[in-house]
Coordinates of C-alpha atoms and ligand atoms in Angstrom, one line a residue:
X290 CA 0.0 0.0 0.0
X291 CA 1.2 3.5 -0.7
X292 CA 2.4 5.4 2.2
X293 CA 0.5 8.5 3.3
X294 CA 3.3 11.1 3.6
X295 CA 2.7 14.8 3.3
X296 CA 5.7 15.9 1.1
X297 CA 5.7 19.4 2.6
X298 CA 6.5 17.9 6.0
X299 CA 9.6 16.1 4.9
X300 CA 13.1 17.2 5.7
X301 CA 14.0 17.4 1.9
X302 CA 11.0 19.7 1.3
X303 CA 12.3 22.2 4.0
X304 CA 15.7 22.0 2.5
X305 CA 14.3 22.5 -1.0
X306 CA 12.5 25.7 0.2
X307 CA 15.8 27.1 1.5
X308 CA 17.5 26.1 -1.7
X309 CA 14.8 27.8 -3.7
X310 CA 15.4 31.0 -1.9
X311 CA 19.1 30.8 -2.8
X312 CA 18.5 29.9 -6.5
X313 CA 15.4 31.8 -7.5
X314 CA 17.2 35.0 -8.7
X315 CA 19.9 33.3 -10.6
X316 CA 19.6 32.7 -14.4
X317 CA 19.8 29.4 -16.2
X318 CA 22.4 30.7 -18.6
X319 CA 24.8 31.6 -15.8
X320 CA 24.7 28.0 -14.7
X321 CA 26.2 26.9 -18.0
X322 CA 29.7 25.7 -18.4
X323 CA 31.2 23.4 -21.0
X324 CA 30.1 20.3 -19.2
X325 CA 26.6 21.2 -18.4
X326 CA 25.0 19.5 -21.4
X327 CA 26.8 16.3 -20.7
X328 CA 26.0 16.4 -17.0
X329 CA 22.3 17.4 -17.4
X330 CA 21.3 15.0 -20.2
X331 CA 20.3 11.4 -20.2
X332 CA 20.2 8.8 -23.0
X333 CA 17.9 5.9 -23.5
X334 CA 18.4 3.9 -26.7
X335 CA 17.9 6.3 -29.6
X336 CA 16.5 9.0 -27.4
X337 CA 18.4 11.9 -25.8
X338 CA 16.8 13.9 -22.9
X339 CA 18.4 17.2 -22.4
X340 CA 17.3 19.0 -19.1
X341 CA 20.3 21.4 -19.0
X342 CA 18.1 24.4 -19.8
X343 CA 16.4 24.3 -16.4
X344 CA 17.1 26.3 -13.3
X345 CA 18.6 23.4 -11.5
X346 CA 22.0 22.6 -10.0
X347 CA 23.4 19.3 -8.6
X348 CA 22.1 20.4 -5.2
X349 CA 18.6 20.9 -6.6
X350 CA 18.6 17.5 -8.2
X351 CA 20.0 15.8 -5.1
X352 CA 17.3 17.4 -2.9
X353 CA 14.6 16.5 -5.3
X354 CA 15.8 12.9 -5.3
X355 CA 15.8 13.0 -1.6
X356 CA 12.2 14.1 -1.6
X357 CA 11.3 11.2 -3.9
X358 CA 13.0 8.9 -1.3
X359 CA 11.3 10.5 1.6
X360 CA 8.0 9.9 -0.1
X361 CA 8.8 6.2 -0.6
X362 CA 8.9 6.3 -4.4
X363 CA 11.0 3.2 -4.7
X364 CA 8.6 0.9 -2.7
X365 CA 5.6 2.5 -4.5
X366 CA 7.0 1.4 -7.8
X367 CA 7.4 -2.1 -6.5
X368 CA 3.8 -2.0 -5.3
X369 CA 2.5 -0.9 -8.7
X370 CA 4.5 -3.4 -10.8
X371 CA 3.6 -6.3 -8.5
X372 CA -0.1 -5.7 -8.7
X373 CA -0.8 -4.3 -5.2
X374 CA -4.2 -2.6 -5.0
X375 CA -2.7 0.9 -5.1
X376 CA -5.8 2.4 -6.6
X377 CA -7.3 2.2 -3.1
X378 CA -10.5 4.2 -3.6
X379 CA -11.6 1.7 -6.2
X380 CA -9.8 -1.2 -4.5
X381 CA -8.0 -2.1 -7.7
X382 CA -4.5 -3.0 -8.9
X383 CA -2.8 -0.7 -11.4
X384 CA -1.3 -2.9 -14.0
X385 CA -1.0 -1.2 -17.4
X386 CA 2.7 -2.2 -17.3
X387 CA 1.6 -5.8 -17.4
X388 CA -0.1 -5.2 -20.8
X389 CA 3.2 -4.8 -22.5
X390 CA 5.2 -7.6 -20.9
X391 CA 6.5 -10.2 -23.3
X392 CA 4.4 -13.3 -23.9
X393 CA 5.4 -16.0 -21.3
X394 CA 6.4 -13.7 -18.5
X395 CA 4.1 -15.0 -15.8
X396 CA 2.6 -12.5 -13.4
X397 CA 0.1 -13.7 -10.8
X398 CA -2.3 -11.1 -9.5
X399 CA -5.3 -11.9 -7.3
X400 CA -4.7 -15.6 -8.1
X401 CA -4.7 -15.2 -11.9
X402 CA -1.8 -15.3 -14.4
X403 CA -2.5 -12.0 -16.0
X404 CA 0.2 -12.4 -18.7
X405 CA -1.7 -15.4 -20.1
X406 CA -4.9 -13.5 -20.2
X407 CA -3.3 -10.5 -21.8
X408 CA -1.7 -12.6 -24.6
X409 CA -4.9 -14.5 -25.2
X410 CA -6.6 -11.3 -26.1
X411 CA -3.6 -10.0 -28.1
X412 CA -3.7 -13.2 -30.1
X413 CA -7.5 -12.8 -30.5
X414 CA -6.9 -9.3 -31.8
X415 CA -4.2 -10.5 -34.2
X416 CA -6.4 -13.2 -35.6
X417 CA -9.3 -10.8 -36.0
X418 CA -7.1 -8.2 -37.8
X419 CA -5.8 -11.0 -40.0
X420 CA -9.5 -11.9 -41.0
X421 CA -10.1 -8.2 -41.8
X422 CA -7.1 -7.6 -43.8
X423 CA -7.2 -10.9 -45.7
X424 CA -10.7 -10.0 -46.7
X425 CA -12.2 -13.2 -45.2
X426 CA -14.4 -11.1 -42.8
X427 CA -17.3 -10.0 -44.9
X428 CA -19.9 -7.3 -44.5
X429 CA -23.6 -7.9 -45.0
X430 CA -23.4 -7.4 -48.8
X431 CA -20.4 -9.7 -49.2
X432 CA -17.8 -7.0 -49.4
X433 CA -14.6 -7.0 -47.3
X434 CA -14.0 -4.3 -44.6
X435 CA -12.1 -1.2 -45.6
X436 CA -13.0 1.2 -42.8
X437 CA -13.1 0.8 -39.1
X438 CA -15.0 3.3 -37.0
X439 CA -14.0 3.4 -33.3
X440 CA -16.7 4.7 -31.1
X441 CA -15.4 5.6 -27.6
X442 CA -14.6 8.6 -25.4
X443 CA -11.8 9.7 -23.1
X444 CA -9.5 6.8 -22.4
X445 CA -11.4 4.7 -24.9
X446 CA -10.7 7.2 -27.7
X447 CA -7.7 9.5 -27.0
X448 CA -5.0 6.9 -26.9
X449 CA -6.2 5.1 -30.0
X450 CA -6.5 8.3 -31.9
X451 CA -3.1 9.6 -30.8
X452 CA -1.2 6.4 -31.7
X453 CA -3.2 5.9 -35.0
X454 CA -2.2 9.5 -36.0
X455 CA 1.4 9.2 -34.7
X456 CA 2.0 6.0 -36.6
X457 CA 0.4 7.1 -39.9
X458 CA 3.6 6.2 -41.8
X459 CA 3.1 2.6 -40.5
X460 CA -0.5 2.3 -41.8
X461 CA 0.1 -0.8 -43.9
X462 CA -3.0 -3.0 -43.9
X463 CA -5.2 -1.0 -46.3
X464 CA -7.7 -0.4 -43.5
X465 CA -8.4 3.2 -42.5
X466 CA -9.9 4.3 -39.2
X467 CA -12.3 7.0 -38.2
X468 CA -13.0 8.0 -34.6
X469 CA -16.3 9.1 -33.1
X470 CA -16.2 10.4 -29.5
X471 CA -18.4 13.3 -29.0
X472 CA -22.1 12.9 -28.3
X473 CA -22.6 16.0 -30.5
X474 CA -24.5 14.4 -33.4
X475 CA -22.6 16.5 -35.9
X476 CA -19.5 14.3 -35.5
X477 CA -21.2 10.9 -36.1
X478 CA -23.3 12.4 -38.9
X479 CA -20.3 13.5 -40.8
X480 CA -18.5 10.2 -40.3
X481 CA -21.6 8.2 -41.4
X482 CA -22.0 10.4 -44.4
X483 CA -18.4 9.5 -45.5
X484 CA -18.5 5.7 -45.3
X485 CA -19.9 2.8 -47.1
X486 CA -22.0 0.6 -44.7
X487 CA -21.2 -2.7 -46.3
X488 CA -17.4 -2.1 -45.9
X489 CA -17.4 -0.6 -42.4
X490 CA -16.8 -2.2 -39.1
X491 CA -17.7 -0.4 -35.8
X492 CA -15.6 -1.0 -32.7
X493 CA -17.5 0.0 -29.6
X494 CA -14.9 0.8 -27.1
X495 CA -16.0 1.3 -23.5
X496 CA -14.6 -0.1 -20.4
X497 CA -17.9 0.2 -18.6
X498 CA -20.1 -0.2 -21.8
X499 CA -22.5 2.4 -20.2
X500 CA -20.9 5.7 -20.9
X501 CA -23.8 7.8 -22.3
X502 CA -21.8 9.4 -25.2
X503 CA -20.5 6.1 -26.4
X504 CA -23.7 4.2 -26.1
X505 CA -25.7 7.0 -27.8
X506 CA -23.3 7.0 -30.7
X507 CA -23.3 3.2 -30.8
X508 CA -27.1 3.0 -31.1
X509 CA -27.1 5.7 -33.8
X510 CA -24.5 3.7 -35.8
X511 CA -26.5 0.5 -35.3
X512 CA -29.7 2.1 -36.5
X513 CA -27.9 3.7 -39.5
X514 CA -26.6 0.2 -40.5
X515 CA -30.1 -1.2 -40.5
X516 CA -31.4 1.8 -42.4
X517 CA -28.7 1.1 -45.1
X518 CA -30.2 -2.2 -45.8
X519 CA -28.5 -4.6 -43.3
X520 CA -30.6 -7.0 -41.2
X521 CA -30.5 -7.6 -37.4
X522 CA -28.6 -10.8 -38.2
X523 CA -25.9 -8.7 -39.9
X524 CA -25.1 -6.7 -36.7
X525 CA -22.5 -9.2 -35.7
X526 CA -20.6 -8.7 -39.0
X527 CA -20.3 -5.0 -38.4
X528 CA -20.0 -4.5 -34.6
X529 CA -17.4 -5.7 -32.2
X530 CA -16.8 -4.6 -28.6
X531 CA -13.8 -3.7 -26.5
X532 CA -15.0 -3.8 -22.9
X533 CA -14.8 -5.3 -19.4
X534 CA -18.6 -5.7 -19.3
X535 CA -19.7 -8.8 -21.1
X536 CA -23.3 -8.5 -19.9
X537 CA -23.9 -5.1 -21.4
X538 CA -22.1 -6.1 -24.6
X539 CA -24.5 -9.0 -25.0
X540 CA -27.5 -6.7 -24.3
X541 CA -26.4 -4.5 -27.2
X542 CA -26.5 -7.5 -29.5
X543 CA -22.8 -8.1 -30.1
X544 CA -21.8 -11.7 -30.2
X545 CA -19.5 -12.2 -27.1
X546 CA -17.1 -14.1 -29.4
X547 CA -16.5 -10.7 -31.0
X548 CA -15.7 -9.1 -27.7
X549 CA -12.2 -8.2 -26.8
X550 CA -11.8 -8.0 -23.0
X551 CA -9.7 -6.0 -20.7
X552 CA -9.7 -5.8 -17.0
X553 CA -10.6 -3.4 -14.1
X554 CA -6.9 -3.0 -13.4
X555 CA -6.4 -1.2 -16.6
X556 CA -7.2 2.5 -16.2
X557 CA -9.0 4.1 -19.2
X558 CA -6.3 6.6 -19.8
X559 CA -3.6 3.9 -19.6
X560 CA -5.5 1.4 -21.8
X561 CA -4.2 1.9 -25.3
X562 CA -1.8 -1.1 -25.0
X563 CA -4.8 -3.3 -24.2
X564 CA -7.6 -4.2 -26.6
X565 CA -8.5 -0.5 -26.7
X566 CA -5.6 -0.3 -29.2
X567 CA -7.6 -2.6 -31.6
X568 CA -8.2 0.2 -34.2
X569 CA -4.5 0.9 -34.2
X570 CA -3.7 -2.7 -34.8
X571 CA -6.3 -2.8 -37.7
X572 CA -4.3 0.0 -39.4
X573 CA -0.7 -0.8 -38.6
X574 CA -0.9 -4.6 -38.3
X575 CA 0.0 -6.8 -35.4
X576 CA 3.8 -6.7 -35.9
X577 CA 4.0 -2.9 -35.6
X578 CA 1.5 -3.0 -32.6
X579 CA 3.8 -5.6 -30.8
X580 CA 6.8 -3.3 -31.5
X581 CA 4.9 -0.5 -29.8
X582 CA 4.3 -2.8 -26.8
X583 CA 7.9 -3.6 -26.8
X584 CA 8.9 0.1 -26.7
X585 CA 6.5 0.6 -23.7
X586 CA 8.0 -2.4 -21.9
X587 CA 11.6 -1.2 -22.5
X588 CA 10.8 2.1 -20.9
X589 CA 8.9 0.4 -18.1
X590 CA 12.1 -1.6 -17.3
X591 CA 14.2 1.6 -17.4
X592 CA 11.8 3.3 -14.9
X593 CA 11.8 0.2 -12.7
X594 CA 15.5 -0.4 -12.7
X595 CA 17.5 2.7 -13.6
X596 CA 19.0 4.5 -10.6
X597 CA 17.3 7.8 -9.8
X598 CA 20.2 9.8 -11.3
X599 CA 19.8 8.2 -14.6
X600 CA 16.1 7.7 -14.5
X601 CA 14.3 9.8 -17.3
X602 CA 10.7 9.7 -16.0
X603 CA 11.8 10.4 -12.5
X604 CA 13.9 13.3 -13.6
X605 CA 11.1 14.7 -15.6
X606 CA 8.8 14.4 -12.6
X607 CA 11.2 16.0 -10.2
X608 CA 11.9 19.0 -12.4
X609 CA 8.2 19.5 -12.9
X610 CA 7.6 19.4 -9.1
X611 CA 10.4 22.0 -8.7
X612 CA 8.6 24.5 -10.9
X613 CA 5.0 23.5 -9.9
X614 CA 5.6 23.6 -6.1
X615 CA 8.4 26.1 -5.6
X616 CA 8.1 28.5 -8.5
X617 CA 4.3 28.4 -8.7
X618 CA 4.1 27.4 -12.3
X619 CA 0.5 26.5 -13.1
X620 CA 0.8 24.9 -16.5
X621 CA 3.2 22.8 -18.6
X622 CA 3.3 22.7 -22.4
X623 CA 4.1 19.7 -24.5
X624 CA 5.3 20.8 -27.9
X625 CA 6.1 18.0 -30.5
X626 CA 7.9 19.2 -33.6
X627 CA 6.4 16.5 -35.6
X628 CA 3.0 16.8 -37.2
X629 CA 2.1 13.1 -36.8
X630 CA 2.3 13.7 -33.0
X631 CA -0.4 16.4 -33.1
X632 CA -2.7 14.5 -30.7
X633 CA 0.1 13.7 -28.2
X634 CA -0.5 16.8 -26.0
X635 CA -4.2 16.1 -25.9
X636 CA -3.6 12.5 -25.0
X637 CA -1.4 13.5 -22.0
X638 CA -3.7 16.2 -21.1
X639 CA -6.1 13.5 -20.0
X640 CA -3.3 11.2 -18.8
X641 CA -1.9 13.9 -16.5
X642 CA -5.0 16.0 -15.5
X643 CA -7.4 13.1 -14.9
X644 CA -4.6 11.3 -12.8
X645 CA -3.2 14.2 -10.8
X646 CA -5.9 16.8 -10.8
X647 CA -6.7 16.0 -7.1
X648 CA -7.0 18.1 -3.9
X649 CA -7.6 15.4 -1.4
X650 CA -4.6 13.4 -0.1
X651 CA -4.3 9.7 0.5
X652 CA -5.4 10.1 4.1
X653 CA -8.6 11.9 3.0
X654 CA -7.5 15.4 4.0
X655 CA -7.6 18.6 1.9
X656 CA -4.2 19.3 0.3
X657 CA -2.5 22.6 1.1
X658 CA 0.0 22.6 -1.8
X659 CA -0.2 22.4 -5.6
X660 CA -0.8 19.1 -7.4
X661 CA -1.2 18.4 -11.1
X662 CA -0.5 21.2 -13.5
X663 CA -2.7 22.2 -16.5
X664 CA -1.3 20.4 -19.6
X665 CA -1.6 21.8 -23.0
X666 CA 0.2 22.1 -26.3
X667 CA 0.2 22.0 -30.1
X668 CA 2.8 21.0 -32.6
X669 CA 5.7 23.2 -33.6
X670 CA 6.0 25.3 -35.6
X671 CA 2.3 26.1 -35.6
X672 CA 2.5 26.9 -31.9
X673 CA 5.2 29.5 -32.5
X674 CA 2.7 31.5 -34.6
X675 CA 0.0 31.2 -32.0
X676 CA 0.9 31.0 -28.3
X677 CA 4.7 31.3 -28.1
X678 CA 4.4 35.1 -27.6
X679 CA 3.1 34.5 -24.1
X680 CA 5.8 31.8 -23.4
X681 CA 8.5 34.2 -24.4
X682 CA 7.3 37.5 -23.1
X683 CA 4.2 36.9 -20.9
X684 CA 4.0 37.1 -17.1
X685 CA 3.6 33.4 -16.6
X686 CA 6.3 30.8 -16.2
X687 CA 5.5 27.9 -18.5
X688 CA 8.0 25.0 -18.5
X689 CA 7.9 23.3 -21.9
X690 CA 8.8 19.9 -23.3
X691 CA 10.1 20.0 -26.8
X692 CA 10.0 16.7 -28.7
X693 CA 11.8 16.4 -32.1
X694 CA 13.3 13.8 -34.4
X695 CA 16.5 13.6 -36.4
X696 CA 14.9 11.7 -39.2
X697 CA 11.7 12.5 -40.9
X698 CA 9.3 10.2 -42.7
X699 CA 9.0 12.8 -45.4
X700 CA 12.1 14.9 -45.9
X701 CA 10.4 16.9 -48.7
X702 CA 13.1 19.3 -49.8
X703 CA 14.5 21.1 -46.8
X704 CA 11.3 21.1 -44.7
X705 CA 12.8 19.0 -41.9
X706 CA 15.9 21.1 -41.5
X707 CA 13.7 24.2 -41.3
X708 CA 11.4 22.5 -38.7
X709 CA 14.4 21.4 -36.7
X710 CA 16.2 24.8 -36.9
X711 CA 13.1 26.2 -35.3
X712 CA 13.1 23.5 -32.7
X713 CA 16.6 24.2 -31.6
X714 CA 16.2 28.0 -31.9
X715 CA 13.2 28.1 -29.7
X716 CA 14.7 26.5 -26.6
X717 CA 17.8 28.6 -27.0
X718 CA 15.8 31.8 -27.4
X719 CA 13.6 30.9 -24.4
X720 CA 16.7 30.5 -22.2
X721 CA 19.0 33.2 -23.5
X722 CA 16.5 35.9 -24.3
X723 CA 17.7 39.2 -25.6
X724 CA 18.7 42.1 -23.4
X725 CA 17.6 45.8 -23.8
X726 CA 21.2 46.7 -24.7
X727 CA 21.3 44.0 -27.5
X728 CA 18.0 45.3 -28.8
X729 CA 19.3 48.9 -28.8
X730 CA 22.5 47.9 -30.6
X731 CA 20.6 46.0 -33.3
X732 CA 18.2 48.9 -33.8
X733 CA 21.1 51.3 -34.0
X734 CA 22.8 49.2 -36.6
X735 CA 19.5 49.0 -38.5
X736 CA 19.4 52.8 -38.6
X737 CA 16.8 53.6 -35.9
X738 CA 16.9 57.0 -34.2
X739 CA 17.7 57.4 -30.5
X740 CA 14.0 58.2 -29.9
X741 CA 12.8 55.2 -31.7
X742 CA 15.3 53.0 -29.8
X743 CA 14.1 54.4 -26.5
X744 CA 10.5 54.0 -27.3
X745 CA 10.5 50.5 -28.9
X746 CA 13.4 48.6 -27.1
X747 CA 11.3 47.7 -24.0
X748 CA 8.8 45.8 -26.3
X749 CA 11.5 44.0 -28.1
X750 CA 13.4 42.8 -25.1
X751 CA 13.2 39.0 -24.1
X752 CA 13.9 38.3 -20.4
X753 CA 15.0 34.7 -21.2
X754 CA 15.3 32.3 -18.4
X755 CA 12.3 30.3 -19.6
X756 CA 12.9 26.6 -18.8
X757 CA 12.6 23.8 -21.3
X758 CA 13.3 20.0 -21.6
X759 CA 14.3 18.7 -25.0
X760 CA 13.7 15.2 -26.2
X761 CA 15.6 14.4 -29.4
X762 CA 14.9 11.0 -30.9
X763 CA 16.4 9.4 -33.9
X764 CA 13.1 8.5 -35.6
X765 CA 9.4 8.1 -34.7
X766 CA 8.7 4.4 -34.9
X767 CA 6.2 2.2 -33.0
X768 CA 8.9 1.4 -30.6
X769 CA 10.1 4.9 -29.9
X770 CA 6.4 6.0 -29.5
X771 CA 6.2 3.3 -26.9
X772 CA 9.2 4.8 -25.0
X773 CA 7.5 8.2 -24.9
X774 CA 4.1 7.0 -23.8
X775 CA 5.6 5.0 -21.0
X776 CA 7.9 7.8 -20.0
X777 CA 5.1 10.3 -19.5
X778 CA 3.0 7.7 -17.7
X779 CA 5.7 7.1 -15.2
X780 CA 6.3 10.8 -14.8
X781 CA 2.7 11.1 -13.8
X782 CA 3.0 8.2 -11.4
X783 CA 6.1 9.6 -9.7
X784 CA 4.4 12.9 -9.2
X785 CA 1.2 11.3 -7.8
X786 CA 3.3 9.4 -5.3
X787 CA 5.2 12.5 -4.1
X788 CA 2.0 14.6 -4.0
X789 CA 0.4 11.9 -1.8
X790 CA -2.7 11.6 -4.0
X791 CA -4.4 8.7 -5.7
X792 CA -3.5 9.0 -9.4
X793 CA -5.7 6.1 -10.7
X794 CA -9.2 7.2 -9.9
X795 CA -11.2 10.0 -11.4
X796 CA -14.2 10.8 -9.1
X797 CA -14.1 14.3 -10.4
X798 CA -15.9 13.4 -13.6
X799 CA -18.9 12.0 -11.8
X800 CA -20.9 15.0 -10.6
X801 CA -21.3 16.5 -14.1
X802 CA -22.5 13.2 -15.4
X803 CA -25.1 12.9 -12.7
X804 CA -26.5 16.4 -13.2
X805 CA -26.6 16.0 -17.0
X806 CA -28.7 12.9 -16.6
X807 CA -31.2 14.7 -14.4
X808 CA -31.3 17.7 -16.8
X809 CA -31.8 15.3 -19.8
X810 CA -35.1 14.2 -18.2
X811 CA -36.2 17.8 -18.0
X812 CA -35.3 18.5 -21.5
X813 CA -37.0 15.4 -22.9
X814 CA -40.3 15.3 -20.9
X815 CA -41.0 19.1 -21.2
X816 CA -41.7 19.4 -17.5
X817 CA -41.1 22.8 -15.9
X818 CA -37.5 23.2 -14.8
X819 CA -37.1 23.2 -11.0
X820 CA -34.5 22.6 -8.4
X821 CA -31.7 24.7 -10.1
X822 CA -30.0 27.9 -9.4
X823 CA -31.5 30.8 -11.3
X824 CA -28.7 30.9 -13.9
X825 CA -29.0 27.2 -14.8
X826 CA -32.8 27.4 -14.7
X827 CA -32.8 30.5 -17.0
X828 CA -30.5 28.9 -19.5
X829 CA -32.5 25.6 -19.7
X830 CA -35.7 27.5 -20.2
X831 CA -34.3 29.6 -23.0
X832 CA -32.9 26.4 -24.6
X833 CA -36.3 24.8 -24.4
X834 CA -38.0 27.7 -25.9
X835 CA -35.5 27.9 -28.8
X836 CA -35.1 24.2 -29.4
X837 CA -38.6 23.6 -30.9
Ligands
F6P582 O1 -14.3 10.7 -18.3 C1 -14.3 9.7 -17.3 C2 -14.0 8.3 -17.9 O2 -14.3 7.4 -16.9 C3 -12.6 8.2 -18.3 O3 -11.7 7.9 -17.3 C4 -12.6 7.1 -19.3 O4 -11.5 7.0 -20.1 C5 -13.9 7.5 -20.0 O5 -14.7 8.1 -19.1 C6 -14.6 6.5 -20.9 O6 -15.2 5.4 -20.0 P1 -15.6 4.1 -20.7 O7 -14.4 3.4 -21.3 O8 -16.1 3.3 -19.5 O9 -16.7 4.3 -21.7

């Protein structure tokens, strides 16, 4: 069981507070010497993690590691990997790491060999994908399947979308995927308008098989298929399910033989290596999917075994705590300089914010310090022309992760060098900045008058000292994507342990669901709207009068 230690009451926290007072007014650039890059970067296979552009010294890192030790990080890692019920509020183990263990590595949890169960499902997925891609799986009119539509939301959508998009260069089976998540009927309407019923297979992905958005979309898709000319007996040819809830899958009319199970010890936002990854496997094939699992597993091993000084997820977590809890940074940006990773920030927005957006500690008390940051981001270079102004010159401190690759899947003239020149330039500019004097000199050389220089130079100054992490990888592959996913997952875990919160529940999404289901009854039965504050009541009444 995870210890219940208030991090702010540890000796290391007190020492970090004193250390912060000493370091806060120094600049990152003044910490640089010839060896800083070597000393403040870590390598893992074909990935280089450079954290030298942060306001940290050896003492900072030592104290942060002491904090992790004081908060029992090492025993917490053992507890997670061995299947202890560390998700205590739901009394569940947390075993997404087991999903990517190689076949034949037995792991007994609650009396079951989970590795055997996992690989049975992976082999079932492989066989199913083989039937689709060989054309032996036929739709109601005898055609083979060309399009897979995944219907799911949150953890039953974001991971699959992100990996599907990230691994676009590995789409090799001839099957394309579409994703429907929003209950907004506009989304499913557009998707249904774009597909051919006889050549489409729907995957209904829902751990609970009762999420209103997913089930509403699933029923709409089902009815649409019937309207296109399929019969009830054809449903099984066009619908499969990924779920933990066999009873509900049967009630929907899906043949349980076409159900791909996962387990309550797989959290939704950690589930893409499970059967939730089925649409991905449909597009990239089983070999590439297994390579993705291998990458995840390799980073799991690194997290589990590497000493703290060399441990990439731990280092990321500790630096982030430094800014979050001592400098008061409220947000963190993830900025991939690779278009195929355009959903990566959104994926880890859920991963991080649903895990660590908590204000009650493991003892049930209200927390008096900051926990999970707001996570956001967009790919570079687009972000540069949108929100980078604030990162460079705004009043807020925003630590950023920059992710880039040495090799592109599409070199396309000199596009990749231009992209990467921007990648390197931005982290340098954020750290180094540009002083008022430098601005003045530049303006003078460009012929500006003294008055112009005086007037404009304050606006052109960059304070610098804006911290970044850089991840430079050789190439985006299924394996290296696996490294990155596991790396961020374990960063989140490490922080949750130190912040003394439960990272694997998500009670905060329940209240909105409850109220929405009550309001739905009011919208549908036309009854007067009662029992609401005047704002909510006024809005509902206006909606009803306009929604005729
Ligand atoms: O938004 C809450 C949540 O429970 C997520 O954690 C989960 O990923 C999502 O809803 C979908 O749930 P399900 O897979 O049960 O449909």
